[in-house]
CSV table of C-alpha atoms and ligand atoms in Angstrom, one decimal:
chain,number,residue,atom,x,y,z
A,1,UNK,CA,-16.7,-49.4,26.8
A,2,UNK,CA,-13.1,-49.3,25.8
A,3,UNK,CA,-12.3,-46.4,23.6
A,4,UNK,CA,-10.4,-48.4,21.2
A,5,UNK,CA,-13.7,-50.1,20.6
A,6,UNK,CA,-15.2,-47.3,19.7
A,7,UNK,CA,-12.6,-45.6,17.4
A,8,UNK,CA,-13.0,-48.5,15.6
A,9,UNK,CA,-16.9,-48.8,15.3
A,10,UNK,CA,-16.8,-44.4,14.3
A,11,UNK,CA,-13.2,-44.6,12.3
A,12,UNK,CA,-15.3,-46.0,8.7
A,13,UNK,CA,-17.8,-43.2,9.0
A,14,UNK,CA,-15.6,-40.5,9.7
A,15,UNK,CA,-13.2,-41.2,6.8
A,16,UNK,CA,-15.9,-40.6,4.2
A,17,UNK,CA,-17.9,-37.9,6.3
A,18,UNK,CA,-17.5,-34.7,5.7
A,19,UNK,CA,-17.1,-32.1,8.0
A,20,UNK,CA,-19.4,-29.1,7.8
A,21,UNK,CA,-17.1,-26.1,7.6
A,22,UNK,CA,-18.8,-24.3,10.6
A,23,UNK,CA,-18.0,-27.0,12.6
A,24,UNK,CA,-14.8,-27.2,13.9
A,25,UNK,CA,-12.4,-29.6,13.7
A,26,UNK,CA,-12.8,-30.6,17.6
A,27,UNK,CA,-16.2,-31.3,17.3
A,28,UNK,CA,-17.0,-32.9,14.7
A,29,UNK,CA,-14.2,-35.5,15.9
A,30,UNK,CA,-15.4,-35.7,19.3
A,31,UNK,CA,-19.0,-36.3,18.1
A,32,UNK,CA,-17.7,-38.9,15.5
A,33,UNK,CA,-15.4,-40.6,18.1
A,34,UNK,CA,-17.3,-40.3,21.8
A,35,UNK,CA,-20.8,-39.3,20.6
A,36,UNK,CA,-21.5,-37.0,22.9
A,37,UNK,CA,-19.4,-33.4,22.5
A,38,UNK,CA,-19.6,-32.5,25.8
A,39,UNK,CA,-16.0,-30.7,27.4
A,40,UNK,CA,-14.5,-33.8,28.9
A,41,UNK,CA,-14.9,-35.6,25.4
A,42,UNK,CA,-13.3,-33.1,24.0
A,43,UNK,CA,-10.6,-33.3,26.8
A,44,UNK,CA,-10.6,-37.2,26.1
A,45,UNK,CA,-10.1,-36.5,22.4
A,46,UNK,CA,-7.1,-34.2,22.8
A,47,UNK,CA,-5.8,-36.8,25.0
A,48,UNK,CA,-6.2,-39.5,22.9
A,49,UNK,CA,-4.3,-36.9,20.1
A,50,UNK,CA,-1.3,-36.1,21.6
A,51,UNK,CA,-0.6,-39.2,23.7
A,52,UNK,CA,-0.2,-40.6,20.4
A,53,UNK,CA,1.8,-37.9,18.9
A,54,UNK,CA,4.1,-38.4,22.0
A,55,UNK,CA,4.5,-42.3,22.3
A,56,UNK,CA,2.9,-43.5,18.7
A,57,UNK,CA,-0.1,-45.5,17.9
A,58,UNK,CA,-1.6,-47.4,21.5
A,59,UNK,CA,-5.2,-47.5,20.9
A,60,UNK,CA,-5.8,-51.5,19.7
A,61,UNK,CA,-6.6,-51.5,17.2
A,62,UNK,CA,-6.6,-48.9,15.2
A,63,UNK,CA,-7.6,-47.9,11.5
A,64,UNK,CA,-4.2,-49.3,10.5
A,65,UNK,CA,-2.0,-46.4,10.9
A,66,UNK,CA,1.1,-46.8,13.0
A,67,UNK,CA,2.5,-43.7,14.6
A,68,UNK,CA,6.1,-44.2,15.9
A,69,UNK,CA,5.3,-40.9,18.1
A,70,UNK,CA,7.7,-38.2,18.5
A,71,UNK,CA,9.6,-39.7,21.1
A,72,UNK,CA,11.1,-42.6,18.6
A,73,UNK,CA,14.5,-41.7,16.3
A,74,UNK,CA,13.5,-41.0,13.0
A,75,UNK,CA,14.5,-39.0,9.7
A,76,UNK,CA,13.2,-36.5,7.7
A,77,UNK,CA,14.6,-36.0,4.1
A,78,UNK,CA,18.1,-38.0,5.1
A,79,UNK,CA,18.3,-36.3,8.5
A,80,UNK,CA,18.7,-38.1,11.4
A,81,UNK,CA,16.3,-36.4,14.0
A,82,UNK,CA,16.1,-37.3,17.9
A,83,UNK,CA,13.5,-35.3,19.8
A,84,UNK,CA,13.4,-37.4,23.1
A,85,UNK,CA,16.5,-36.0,24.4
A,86,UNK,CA,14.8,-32.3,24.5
A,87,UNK,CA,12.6,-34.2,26.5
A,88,UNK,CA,14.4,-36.5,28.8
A,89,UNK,CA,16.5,-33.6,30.5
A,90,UNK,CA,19.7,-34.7,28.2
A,91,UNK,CA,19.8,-31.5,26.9
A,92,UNK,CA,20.0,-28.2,28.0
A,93,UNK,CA,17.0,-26.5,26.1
A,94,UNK,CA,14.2,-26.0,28.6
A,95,UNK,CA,13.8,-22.0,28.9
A,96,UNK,CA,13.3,-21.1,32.4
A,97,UNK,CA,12.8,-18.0,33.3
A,98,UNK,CA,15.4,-16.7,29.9
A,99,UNK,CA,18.0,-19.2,30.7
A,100,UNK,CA,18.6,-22.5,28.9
A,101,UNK,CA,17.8,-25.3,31.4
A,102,UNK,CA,17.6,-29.1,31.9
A,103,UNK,CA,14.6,-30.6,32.9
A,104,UNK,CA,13.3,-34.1,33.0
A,105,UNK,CA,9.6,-33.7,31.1
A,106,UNK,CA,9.4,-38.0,31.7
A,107,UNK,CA,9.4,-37.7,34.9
A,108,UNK,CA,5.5,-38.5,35.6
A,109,UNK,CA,5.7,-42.0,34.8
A,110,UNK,CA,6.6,-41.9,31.1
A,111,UNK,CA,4.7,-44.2,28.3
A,112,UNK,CA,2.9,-46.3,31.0
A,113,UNK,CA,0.2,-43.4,32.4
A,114,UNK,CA,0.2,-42.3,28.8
A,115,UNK,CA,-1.0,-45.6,27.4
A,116,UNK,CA,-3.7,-45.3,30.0
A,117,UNK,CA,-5.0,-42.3,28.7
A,118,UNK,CA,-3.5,-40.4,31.4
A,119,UNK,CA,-0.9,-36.8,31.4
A,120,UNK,CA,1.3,-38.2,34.3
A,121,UNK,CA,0.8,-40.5,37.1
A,122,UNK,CA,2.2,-37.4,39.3
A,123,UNK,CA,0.1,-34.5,38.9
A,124,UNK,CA,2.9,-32.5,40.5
A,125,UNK,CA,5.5,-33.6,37.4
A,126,UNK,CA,7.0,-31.7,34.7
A,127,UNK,CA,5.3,-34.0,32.5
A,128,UNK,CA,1.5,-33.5,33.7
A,129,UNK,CA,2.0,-29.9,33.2
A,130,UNK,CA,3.8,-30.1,29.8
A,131,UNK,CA,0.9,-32.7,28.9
A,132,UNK,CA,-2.3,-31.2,30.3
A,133,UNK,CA,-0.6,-28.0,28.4
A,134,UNK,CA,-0.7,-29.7,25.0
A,135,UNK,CA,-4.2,-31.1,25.2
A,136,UNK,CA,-5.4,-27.5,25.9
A,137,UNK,CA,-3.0,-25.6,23.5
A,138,UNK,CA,-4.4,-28.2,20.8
A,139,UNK,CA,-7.6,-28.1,22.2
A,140,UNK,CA,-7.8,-24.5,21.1
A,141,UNK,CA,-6.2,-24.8,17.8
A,142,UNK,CA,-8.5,-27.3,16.9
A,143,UNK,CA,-11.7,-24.8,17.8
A,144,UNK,CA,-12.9,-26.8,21.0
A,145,UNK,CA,-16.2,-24.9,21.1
A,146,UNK,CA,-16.6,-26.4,24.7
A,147,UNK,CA,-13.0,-25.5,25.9
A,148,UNK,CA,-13.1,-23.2,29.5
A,149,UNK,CA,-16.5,-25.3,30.8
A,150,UNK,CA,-15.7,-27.5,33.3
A,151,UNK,CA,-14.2,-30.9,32.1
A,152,UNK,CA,-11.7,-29.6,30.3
A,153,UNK,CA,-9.4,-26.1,30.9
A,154,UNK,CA,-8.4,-23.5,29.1
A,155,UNK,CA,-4.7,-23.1,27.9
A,156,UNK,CA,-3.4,-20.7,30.3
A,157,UNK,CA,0.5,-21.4,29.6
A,158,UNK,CA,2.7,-19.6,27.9
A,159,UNK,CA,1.7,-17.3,25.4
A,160,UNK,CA,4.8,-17.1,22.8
A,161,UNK,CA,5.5,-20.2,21.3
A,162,UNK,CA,8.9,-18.8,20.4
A,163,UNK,CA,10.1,-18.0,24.2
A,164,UNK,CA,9.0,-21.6,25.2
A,165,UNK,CA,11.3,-23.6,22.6
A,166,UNK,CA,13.7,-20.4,22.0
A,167,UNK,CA,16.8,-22.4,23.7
A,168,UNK,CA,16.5,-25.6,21.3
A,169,UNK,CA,17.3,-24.4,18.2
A,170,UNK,CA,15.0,-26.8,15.9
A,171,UNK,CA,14.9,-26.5,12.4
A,172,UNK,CA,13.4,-28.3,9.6
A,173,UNK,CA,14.1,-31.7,10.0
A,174,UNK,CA,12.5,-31.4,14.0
A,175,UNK,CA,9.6,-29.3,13.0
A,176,UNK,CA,8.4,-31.8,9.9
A,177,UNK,CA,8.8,-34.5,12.1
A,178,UNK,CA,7.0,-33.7,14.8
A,179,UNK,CA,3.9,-32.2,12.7
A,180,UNK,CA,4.4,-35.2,10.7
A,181,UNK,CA,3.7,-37.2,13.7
A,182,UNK,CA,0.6,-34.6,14.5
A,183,UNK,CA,-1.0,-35.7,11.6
A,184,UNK,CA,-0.3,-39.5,11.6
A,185,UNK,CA,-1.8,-39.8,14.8
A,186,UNK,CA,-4.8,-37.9,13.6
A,187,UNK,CA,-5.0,-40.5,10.6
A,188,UNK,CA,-4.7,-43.1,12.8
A,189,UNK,CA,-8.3,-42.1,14.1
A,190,UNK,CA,-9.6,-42.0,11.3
A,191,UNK,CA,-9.6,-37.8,10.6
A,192,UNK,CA,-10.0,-37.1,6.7
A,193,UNK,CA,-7.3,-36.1,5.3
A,194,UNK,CA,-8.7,-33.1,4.1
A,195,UNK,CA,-8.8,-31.5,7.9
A,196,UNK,CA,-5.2,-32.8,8.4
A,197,UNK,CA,-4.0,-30.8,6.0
A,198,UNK,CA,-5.6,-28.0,7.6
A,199,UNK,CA,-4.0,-28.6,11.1
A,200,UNK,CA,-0.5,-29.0,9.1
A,201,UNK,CA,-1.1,-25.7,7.0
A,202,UNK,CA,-2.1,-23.7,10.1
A,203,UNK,CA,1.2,-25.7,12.1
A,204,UNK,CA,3.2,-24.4,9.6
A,205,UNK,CA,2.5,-20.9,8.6
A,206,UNK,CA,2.2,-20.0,12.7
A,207,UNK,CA,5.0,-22.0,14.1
A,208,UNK,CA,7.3,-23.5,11.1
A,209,UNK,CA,8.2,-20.0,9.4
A,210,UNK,CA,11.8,-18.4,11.1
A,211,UNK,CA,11.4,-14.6,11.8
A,212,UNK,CA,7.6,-14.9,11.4
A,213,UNK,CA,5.9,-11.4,13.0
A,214,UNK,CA,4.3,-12.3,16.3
A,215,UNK,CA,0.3,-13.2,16.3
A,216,UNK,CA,-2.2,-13.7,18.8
A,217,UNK,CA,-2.7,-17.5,19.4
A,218,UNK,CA,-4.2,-17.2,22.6
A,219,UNK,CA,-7.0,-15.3,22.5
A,220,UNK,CA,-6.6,-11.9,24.7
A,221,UNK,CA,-2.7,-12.4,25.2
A,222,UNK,CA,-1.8,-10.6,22.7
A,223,UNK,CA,0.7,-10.7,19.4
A,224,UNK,CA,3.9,-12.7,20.2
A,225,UNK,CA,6.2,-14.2,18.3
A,226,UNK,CA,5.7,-18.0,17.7
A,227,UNK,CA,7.9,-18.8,15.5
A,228,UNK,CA,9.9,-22.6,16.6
A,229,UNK,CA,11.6,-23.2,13.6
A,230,UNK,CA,14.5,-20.7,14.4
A,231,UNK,CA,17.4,-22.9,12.8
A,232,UNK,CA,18.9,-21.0,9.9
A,233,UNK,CA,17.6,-23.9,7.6
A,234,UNK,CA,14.2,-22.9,8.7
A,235,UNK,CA,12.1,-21.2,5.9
A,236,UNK,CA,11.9,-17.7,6.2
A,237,UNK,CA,8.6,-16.2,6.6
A,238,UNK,CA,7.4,-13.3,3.4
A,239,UNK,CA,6.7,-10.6,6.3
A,240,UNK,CA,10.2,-11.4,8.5
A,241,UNK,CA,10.4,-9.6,11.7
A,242,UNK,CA,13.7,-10.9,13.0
A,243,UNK,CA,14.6,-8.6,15.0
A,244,UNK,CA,11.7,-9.6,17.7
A,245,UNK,CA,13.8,-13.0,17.9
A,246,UNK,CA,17.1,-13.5,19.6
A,247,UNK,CA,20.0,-15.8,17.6
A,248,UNK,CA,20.0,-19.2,17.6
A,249,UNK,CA,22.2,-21.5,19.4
A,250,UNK,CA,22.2,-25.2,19.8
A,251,UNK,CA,21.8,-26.5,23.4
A,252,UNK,CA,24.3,-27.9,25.6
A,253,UNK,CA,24.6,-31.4,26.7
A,254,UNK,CA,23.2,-31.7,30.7
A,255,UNK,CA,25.6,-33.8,32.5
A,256,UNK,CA,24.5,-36.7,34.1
A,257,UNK,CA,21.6,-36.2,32.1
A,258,UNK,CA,18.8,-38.9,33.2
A,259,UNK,CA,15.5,-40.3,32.0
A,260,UNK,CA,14.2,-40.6,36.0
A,261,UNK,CA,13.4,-38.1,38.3
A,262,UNK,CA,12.8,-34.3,37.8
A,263,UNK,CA,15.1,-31.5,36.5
A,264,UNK,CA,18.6,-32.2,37.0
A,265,UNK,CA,19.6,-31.4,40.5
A,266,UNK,CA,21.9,-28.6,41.2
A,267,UNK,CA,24.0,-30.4,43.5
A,268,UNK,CA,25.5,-32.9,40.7
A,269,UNK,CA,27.4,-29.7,39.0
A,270,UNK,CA,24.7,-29.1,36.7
A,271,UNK,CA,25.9,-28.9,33.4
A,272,UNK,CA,29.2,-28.5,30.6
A,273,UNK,CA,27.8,-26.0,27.9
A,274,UNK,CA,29.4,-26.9,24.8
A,275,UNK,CA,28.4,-24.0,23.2
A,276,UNK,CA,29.6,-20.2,23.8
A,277,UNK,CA,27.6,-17.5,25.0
A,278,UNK,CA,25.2,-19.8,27.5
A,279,UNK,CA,25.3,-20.3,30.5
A,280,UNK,CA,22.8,-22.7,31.7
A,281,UNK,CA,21.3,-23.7,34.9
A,282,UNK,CA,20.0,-26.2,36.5
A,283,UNK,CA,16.7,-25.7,38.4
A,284,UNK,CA,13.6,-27.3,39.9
A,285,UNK,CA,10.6,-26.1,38.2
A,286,UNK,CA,9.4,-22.8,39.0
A,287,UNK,CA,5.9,-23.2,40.6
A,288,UNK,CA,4.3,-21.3,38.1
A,289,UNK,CA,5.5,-23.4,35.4
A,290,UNK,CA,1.8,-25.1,35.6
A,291,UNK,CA,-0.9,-22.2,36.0
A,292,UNK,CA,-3.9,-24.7,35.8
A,293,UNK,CA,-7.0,-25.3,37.8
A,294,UNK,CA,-6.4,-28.7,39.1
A,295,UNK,CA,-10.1,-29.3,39.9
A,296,UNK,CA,-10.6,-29.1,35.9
A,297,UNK,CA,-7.3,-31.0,35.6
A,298,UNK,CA,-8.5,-33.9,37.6
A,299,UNK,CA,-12.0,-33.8,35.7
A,300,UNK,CA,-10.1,-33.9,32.4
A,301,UNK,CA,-8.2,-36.9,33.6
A,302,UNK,CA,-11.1,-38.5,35.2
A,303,UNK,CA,-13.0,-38.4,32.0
A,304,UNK,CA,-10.0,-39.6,30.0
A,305,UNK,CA,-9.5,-42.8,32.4
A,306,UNK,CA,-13.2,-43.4,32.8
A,307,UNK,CA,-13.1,-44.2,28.9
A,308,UNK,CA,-10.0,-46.5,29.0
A,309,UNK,CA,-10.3,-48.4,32.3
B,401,HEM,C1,4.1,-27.2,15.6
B,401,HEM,C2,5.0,-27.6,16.5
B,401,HEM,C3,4.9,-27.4,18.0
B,401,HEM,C4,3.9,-26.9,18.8
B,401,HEM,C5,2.5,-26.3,18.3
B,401,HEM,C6,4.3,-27.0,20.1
B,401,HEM,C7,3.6,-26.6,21.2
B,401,HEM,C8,4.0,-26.7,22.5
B,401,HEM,C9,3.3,-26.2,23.7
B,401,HEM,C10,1.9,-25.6,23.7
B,401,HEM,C11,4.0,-26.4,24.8
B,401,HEM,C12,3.7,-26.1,26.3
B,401,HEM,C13,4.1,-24.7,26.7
B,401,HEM,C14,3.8,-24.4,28.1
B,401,HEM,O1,3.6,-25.3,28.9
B,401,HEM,O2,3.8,-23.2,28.5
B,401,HEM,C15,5.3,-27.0,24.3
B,401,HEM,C16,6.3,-27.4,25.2
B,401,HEM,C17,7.4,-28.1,24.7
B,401,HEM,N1,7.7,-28.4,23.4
B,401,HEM,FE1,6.7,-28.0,21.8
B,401,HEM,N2,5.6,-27.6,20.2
B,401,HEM,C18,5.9,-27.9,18.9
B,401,HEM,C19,7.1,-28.5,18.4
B,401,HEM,C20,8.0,-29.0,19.2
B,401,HEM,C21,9.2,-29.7,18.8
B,401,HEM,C22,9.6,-30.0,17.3
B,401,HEM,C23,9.9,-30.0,19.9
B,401,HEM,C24,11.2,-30.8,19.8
B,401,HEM,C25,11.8,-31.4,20.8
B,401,HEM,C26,9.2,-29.6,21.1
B,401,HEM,C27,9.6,-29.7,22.4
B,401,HEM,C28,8.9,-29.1,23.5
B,401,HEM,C29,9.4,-29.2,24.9
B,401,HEM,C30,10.6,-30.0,25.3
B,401,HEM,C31,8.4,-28.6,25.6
B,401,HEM,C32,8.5,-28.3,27.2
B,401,HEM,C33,9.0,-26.9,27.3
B,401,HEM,C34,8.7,-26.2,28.7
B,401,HEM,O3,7.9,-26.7,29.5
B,401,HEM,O4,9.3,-25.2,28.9
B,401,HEM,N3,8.1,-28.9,20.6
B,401,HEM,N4,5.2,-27.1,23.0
B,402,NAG,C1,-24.5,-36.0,26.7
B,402,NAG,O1,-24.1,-35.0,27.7
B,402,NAG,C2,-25.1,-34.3,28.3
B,402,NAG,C3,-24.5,-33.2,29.1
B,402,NAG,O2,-23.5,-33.8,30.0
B,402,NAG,C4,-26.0,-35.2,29.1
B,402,NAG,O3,-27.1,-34.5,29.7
B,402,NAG,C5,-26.6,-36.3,28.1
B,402,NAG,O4,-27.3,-37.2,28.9
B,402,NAG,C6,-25.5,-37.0,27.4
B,402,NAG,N1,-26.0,-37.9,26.4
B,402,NAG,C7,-25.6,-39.1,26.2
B,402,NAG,C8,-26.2,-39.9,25.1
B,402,NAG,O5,-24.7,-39.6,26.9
B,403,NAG,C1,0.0,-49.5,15.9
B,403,NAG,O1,-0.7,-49.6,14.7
B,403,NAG,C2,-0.2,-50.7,13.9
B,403,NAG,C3,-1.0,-50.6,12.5
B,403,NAG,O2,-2.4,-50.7,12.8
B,403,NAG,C4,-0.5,-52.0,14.6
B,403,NAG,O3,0.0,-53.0,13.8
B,403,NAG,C5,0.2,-51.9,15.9
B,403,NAG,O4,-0.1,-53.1,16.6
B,403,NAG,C6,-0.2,-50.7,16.7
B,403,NAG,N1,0.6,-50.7,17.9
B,403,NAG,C7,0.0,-50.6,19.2
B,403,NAG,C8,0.9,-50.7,20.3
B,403,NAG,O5,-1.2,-50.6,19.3
């Protein structure tokens, strides 16, 4: 059976159901959704989440909710906000290894796999591991009680939400429009709008406060600072540890910058910084960049296409 079909047939009874509080947020939509909440709906579900977050609304129909997705121009409270060229390679805000870097995260296919309930149609591409990385990041801030069984990974990326967007410099505008888009595409399944403000609540106090003192997100990493909102327009957070956070600069252009292929090569000259005080580089991705199992990769993808196709 399609999936769309299905979100359809469950989206009535989840919007006046209400969720026990001891059940997370995960499973009760998983169970509402796909029925059964084993791991690889779960993985399907996350899937399903933040594809739409990433290109807006694809599931036909839907509950009536259309999701431009963060990759559309939009604008938050008269600001014009752009995210896609953070993601396209066009700018140099990528941290690799502490240095501001371009890299292509579209470079797995784009939209099209994405629209198929796929990460990437290369699981080899900055873009699966950026994508498989948000449906298990997500998976665990949702309270996936089946997360780390086979069928769908644990989140095993980076730790500090700061270091991984430290070289972008968002601020408000980026940050309420991208957890504005978090919670759309939640609507657009039919999630009460009781548990979306609970994911944007939790978004905002860990990630959307400037100078916020680090936490533990990931379970047995430790504290680390997770701020993202770093902009000086960015709220500042009541127990403000800035000194844990370097300042922030707004990323250089990448030259040449492209919406095919991988991270910019080397060999093209790399980059103009526009700003002072960076020096950015151009590099493949490290091969650690995607620390996953790819036998539970490939099962979270096989469950995902097995719904759609
Ligand atoms: C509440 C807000 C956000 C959360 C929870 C979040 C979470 C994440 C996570 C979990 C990753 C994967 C990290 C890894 O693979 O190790 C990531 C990567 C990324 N995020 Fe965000 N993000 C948020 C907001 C944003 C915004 C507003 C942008 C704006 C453009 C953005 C752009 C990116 C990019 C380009 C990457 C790839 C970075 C890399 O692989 O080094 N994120 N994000
Ligand atoms: C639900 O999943 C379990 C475990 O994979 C399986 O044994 C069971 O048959 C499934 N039930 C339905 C209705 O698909
Ligand atoms: C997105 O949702 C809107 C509202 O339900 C719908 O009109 C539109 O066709 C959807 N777009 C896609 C591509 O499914």
């Amino acid at each position: 059976m399609r999936f769309s079909t299905i979100a359809v047939a469950a989206a009535a009874t989840v919007a006046n159901a209400q969720r026990p509080t001891d059940t997370p947020i995960c499973d009760y939509y998983t169970t509402a959704l796909l029925k059964n909440n084993t791991a690889e709906n779960q993985a399907t579900l996350l899937t399903l989440l933040v594809n739409t977050v990433v290109i807006g609304n694809y599931t036909m129909p839907n509950v009536g909710v259309s999701v431009p997705g963060i990759l559309k121009e939009g604008e938050v409270d008269g600001t014009k906000v752009a995210l896609a060229p953070y993601f396209s390679g066009a700018l140099a805000s990528t941290n690799r290894n502490d240095k501001p870097t371009c890299v292509n995260f579209l470079d797995g296919g784009g939209a099209e796999p994405l629209m198929k309930n796929m990460a990437a149609n290369d699981d080899k591409s900055n873009q699966h591991f950026l994508l498989t990385h948000l449906y298990q990041f997500f998976g665990t801030l949702l309270g996936c009680s089946k997360q780390g069984m086979a069928g769908f990974d644990a989140y095993d990326s980076a730790p500090s939400m700061y270091k991984v967007h430290k070289f972008m410099n968002l601020g408000n505008a980026e940050m309420t429009y991208f957890i504005t888009q978090v919670g759309m595409a939640a609507a657009s399944f039919g999630v009460a709008k009781e548990d979306i403000a609970i994911v944007a609540k939790a978004l905002g106090d860990t990630f959307n406060m400037r100078c916020s003192a680090p936490v533990e997100v990931i379970k047995g990493k430790g504290p680390q600072p997770q701020a993202i909102c770093i902009k000086s327009d960015c709220t500042e957070a009541k127990d403000a540890k800035c000194d844990v956070y370097a300042k922030a600069e707004a990323p250089a252009k990448c030259s040449g910058s492209t919406t095919s292929g991988a991270a910019m090569p080397t060999s093209t000259g790399g980059m103009k910084p526009t700003t002072t005080g960076s020096n950015p580089t151009s590099t493949a991705p490290p091969t650690g960049a995607g620390n996953v199992n790819g036998l539970g990769v490939a099962a979270v993808l096989a469950a995902a296409a097995a719904y759609v196709l």
